[in-house]
Tab-separated table of C-alpha atoms in Angstrom:
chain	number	residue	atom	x	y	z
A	1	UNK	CA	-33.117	-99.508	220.170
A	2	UNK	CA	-32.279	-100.654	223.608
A	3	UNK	CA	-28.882	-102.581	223.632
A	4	UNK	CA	-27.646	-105.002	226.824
A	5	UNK	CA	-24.648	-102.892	228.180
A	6	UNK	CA	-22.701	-106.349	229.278
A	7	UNK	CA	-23.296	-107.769	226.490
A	8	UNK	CA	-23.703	-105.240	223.610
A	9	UNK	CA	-23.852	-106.303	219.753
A	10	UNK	CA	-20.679	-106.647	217.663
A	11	UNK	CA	-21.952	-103.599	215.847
A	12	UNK	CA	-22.916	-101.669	218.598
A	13	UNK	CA	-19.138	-101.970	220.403
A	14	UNK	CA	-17.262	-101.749	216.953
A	15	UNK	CA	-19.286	-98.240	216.898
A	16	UNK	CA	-17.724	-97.152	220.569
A	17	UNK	CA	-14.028	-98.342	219.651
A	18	UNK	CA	-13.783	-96.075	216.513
A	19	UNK	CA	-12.708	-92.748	217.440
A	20	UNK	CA	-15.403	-90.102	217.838
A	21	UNK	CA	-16.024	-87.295	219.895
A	22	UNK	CA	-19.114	-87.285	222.662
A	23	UNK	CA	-20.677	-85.621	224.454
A	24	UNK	CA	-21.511	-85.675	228.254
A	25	UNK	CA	-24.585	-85.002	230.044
A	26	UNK	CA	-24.166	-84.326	233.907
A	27	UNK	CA	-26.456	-82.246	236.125
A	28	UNK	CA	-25.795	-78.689	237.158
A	29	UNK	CA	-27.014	-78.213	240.570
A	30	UNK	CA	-29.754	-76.097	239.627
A	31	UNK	CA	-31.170	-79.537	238.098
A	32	UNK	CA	-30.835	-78.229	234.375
A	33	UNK	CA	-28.669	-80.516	231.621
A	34	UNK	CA	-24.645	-79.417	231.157
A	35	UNK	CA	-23.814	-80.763	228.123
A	36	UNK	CA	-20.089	-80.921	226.479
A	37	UNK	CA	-17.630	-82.873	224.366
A	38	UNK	CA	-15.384	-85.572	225.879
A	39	UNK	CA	-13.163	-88.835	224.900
A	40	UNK	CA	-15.359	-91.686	226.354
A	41	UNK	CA	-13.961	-95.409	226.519
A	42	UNK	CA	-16.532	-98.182	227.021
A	43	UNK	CA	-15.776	-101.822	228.880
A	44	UNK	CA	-18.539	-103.688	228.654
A	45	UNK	CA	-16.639	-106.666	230.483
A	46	UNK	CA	-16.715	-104.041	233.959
A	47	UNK	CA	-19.625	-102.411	232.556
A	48	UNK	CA	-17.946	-98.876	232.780
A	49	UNK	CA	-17.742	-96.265	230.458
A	50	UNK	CA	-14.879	-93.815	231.654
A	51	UNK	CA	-13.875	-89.917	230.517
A	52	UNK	CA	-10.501	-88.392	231.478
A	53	UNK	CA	-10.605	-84.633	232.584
A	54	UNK	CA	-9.154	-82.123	234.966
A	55	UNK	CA	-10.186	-82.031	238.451
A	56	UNK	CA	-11.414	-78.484	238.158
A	57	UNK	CA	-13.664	-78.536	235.253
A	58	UNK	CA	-17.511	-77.982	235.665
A	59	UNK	CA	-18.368	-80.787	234.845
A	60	UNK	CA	-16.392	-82.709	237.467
A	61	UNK	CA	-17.415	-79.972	240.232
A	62	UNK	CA	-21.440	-80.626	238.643
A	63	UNK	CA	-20.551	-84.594	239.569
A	64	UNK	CA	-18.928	-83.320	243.244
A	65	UNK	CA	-21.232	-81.255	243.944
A	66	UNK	CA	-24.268	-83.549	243.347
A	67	UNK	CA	-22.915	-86.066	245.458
A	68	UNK	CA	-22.434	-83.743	248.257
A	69	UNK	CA	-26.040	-82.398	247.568
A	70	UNK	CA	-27.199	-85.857	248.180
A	71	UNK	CA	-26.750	-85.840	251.450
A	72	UNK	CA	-28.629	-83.509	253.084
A	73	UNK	CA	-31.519	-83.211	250.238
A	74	UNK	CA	-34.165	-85.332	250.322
A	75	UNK	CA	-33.985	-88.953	249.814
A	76	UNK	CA	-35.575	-91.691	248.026
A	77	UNK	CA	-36.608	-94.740	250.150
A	78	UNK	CA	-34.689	-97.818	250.112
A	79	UNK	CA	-30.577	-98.362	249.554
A	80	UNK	CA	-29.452	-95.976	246.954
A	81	UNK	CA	-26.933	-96.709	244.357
A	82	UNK	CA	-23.637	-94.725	244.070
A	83	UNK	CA	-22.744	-91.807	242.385
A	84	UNK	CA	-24.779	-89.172	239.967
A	85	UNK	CA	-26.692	-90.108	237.167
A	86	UNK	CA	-24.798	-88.759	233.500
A	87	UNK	CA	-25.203	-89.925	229.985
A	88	UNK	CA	-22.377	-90.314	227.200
A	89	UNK	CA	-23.145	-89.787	223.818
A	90	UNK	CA	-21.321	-90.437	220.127
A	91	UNK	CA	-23.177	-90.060	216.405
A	92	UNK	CA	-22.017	-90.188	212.904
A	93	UNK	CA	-24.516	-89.865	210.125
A	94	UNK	CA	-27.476	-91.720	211.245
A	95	UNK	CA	-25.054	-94.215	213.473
A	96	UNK	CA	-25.803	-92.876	217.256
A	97	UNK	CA	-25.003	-94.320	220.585
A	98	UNK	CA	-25.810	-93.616	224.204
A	99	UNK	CA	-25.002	-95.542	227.619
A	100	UNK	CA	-26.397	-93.769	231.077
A	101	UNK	CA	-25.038	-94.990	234.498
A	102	UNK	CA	-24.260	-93.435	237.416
A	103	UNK	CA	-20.849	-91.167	237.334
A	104	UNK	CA	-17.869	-91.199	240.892
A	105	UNK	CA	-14.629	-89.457	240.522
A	106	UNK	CA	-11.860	-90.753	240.973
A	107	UNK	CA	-8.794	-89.639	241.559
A	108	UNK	CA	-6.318	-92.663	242.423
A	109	UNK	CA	-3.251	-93.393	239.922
A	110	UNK	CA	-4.560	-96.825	239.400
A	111	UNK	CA	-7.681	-95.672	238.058
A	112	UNK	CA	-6.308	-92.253	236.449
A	113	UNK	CA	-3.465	-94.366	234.482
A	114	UNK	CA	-5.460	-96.783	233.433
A	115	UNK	CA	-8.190	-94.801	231.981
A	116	UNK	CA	-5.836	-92.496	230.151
A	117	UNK	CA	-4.384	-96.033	228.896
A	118	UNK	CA	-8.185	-96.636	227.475
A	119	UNK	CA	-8.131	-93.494	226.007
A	120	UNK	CA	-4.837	-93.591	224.532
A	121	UNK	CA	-5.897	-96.697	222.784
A	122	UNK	CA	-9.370	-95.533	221.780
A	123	UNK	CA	-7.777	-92.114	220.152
A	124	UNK	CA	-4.731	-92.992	219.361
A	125	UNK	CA	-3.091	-90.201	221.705
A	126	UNK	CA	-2.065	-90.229	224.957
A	127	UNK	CA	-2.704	-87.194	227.169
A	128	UNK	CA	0.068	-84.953	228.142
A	129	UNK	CA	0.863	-85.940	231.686
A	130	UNK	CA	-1.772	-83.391	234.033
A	131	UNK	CA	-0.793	-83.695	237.901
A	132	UNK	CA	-5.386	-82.560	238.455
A	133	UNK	CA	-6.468	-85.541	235.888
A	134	UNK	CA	-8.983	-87.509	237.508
A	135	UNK	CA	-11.371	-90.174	235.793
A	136	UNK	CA	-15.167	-90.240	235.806
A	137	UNK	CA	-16.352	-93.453	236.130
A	138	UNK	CA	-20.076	-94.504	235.353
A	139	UNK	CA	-21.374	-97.689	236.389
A	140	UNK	CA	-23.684	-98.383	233.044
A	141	UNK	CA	-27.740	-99.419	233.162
A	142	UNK	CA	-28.339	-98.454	230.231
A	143	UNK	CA	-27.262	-98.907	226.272
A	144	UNK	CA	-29.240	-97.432	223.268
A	145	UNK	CA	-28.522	-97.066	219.934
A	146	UNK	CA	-28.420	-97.396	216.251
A	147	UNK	CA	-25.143	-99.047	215.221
C-alpha cells in the first residue's frame, strides 16, 4: 500500500515513532544491495528520514562512493536530483514499513546534533558522544506500507 510521505496516515507515522530496529538498503559499488540494521527517524513535515552512524562504516563509504561514481559514469539526461538512492525499512508481525529517497552525508554539527536529538527521542537513548558521527539524510519519494 502506497502511503503520501508528507502526509502519511496517523497509523502509518504512529508505526515509525515506536521504537524498532531497520534496516538500510544502500548500493555497493558493484551495483548489488548492502543491507543492515540502523535507528531511522522519520519527519514527514521536511520529508526526511535520517540514520546516525560513523563516518567510516560501509555503508556511509557505499553512499560516498556512489556519489563520487556519479560523476564520471554515465549520465541520465536532464537535471538530476541529489544524492544516492537507499531504502529504510521497519516490520513487526505483519505491520511493515518502507520510505525510499535519495541518501547525502552530512557531517555539520547542526545536522549531526540534531539527528542524534531525533534519535534520542525515537529510542529513548542518546548516543555516546562519537567525534566521526555523521547523519545520512534521504530526501523521501516514496512511502509504503502496512500499518
Amino acid at each position: 500500500m502506497s502511503h503520501d510521505v508528507l502526509n502519511p496516515t496517523p497509523e502509518y507515522l504512529a508505526f515509525w515513532r515506536e521504537r524498532h530496529v531497520c534496516t538500510l538498503t544502500t548500493p555497493r559499488p558493484d551495483g548489488t544491495p548492502h543491507v543492515v540494521p540502523v535507528g531511522v527517524t522519520y519527519d514527514p513535515e521536511a520529508g526526511l528520514a535520517r540514520v546516525i552512524s560513523n563516518r567510516h562504516s560501509k555503508k556511509v563509504r557505499n553512499i560516498l562512493a556512489a556519489q563520487a561514481a556519479r560523476p564520471g559514469g554515465p549520465q541520465p539526461e536532464g537535471p538530476q536530483p541529489e544524492g544516492v538512492r537507499v531504502a529504510v525499512c521497519q516490520m513487526e508481525g505483519r505491520r511493515w514499513a518502507t520510505l525510499e529517497g535519495r541518501a547525502v552525508i552530512r557531517t555539520d554539527e547542526a545536522s549531526v546534533a540534531d539527528a542524534v536529538a531525533r534519535y534520542a527521542e525515537r529510542y529513548g537513548r542518546t548516543p555516546s558522544p562519537n567525534p566521526d558521527r555523521v547523519v545520512m539524510e534521504i530526501t523521501l519519494d516514496r512511502a509504503m506500507g502496512r500499518a
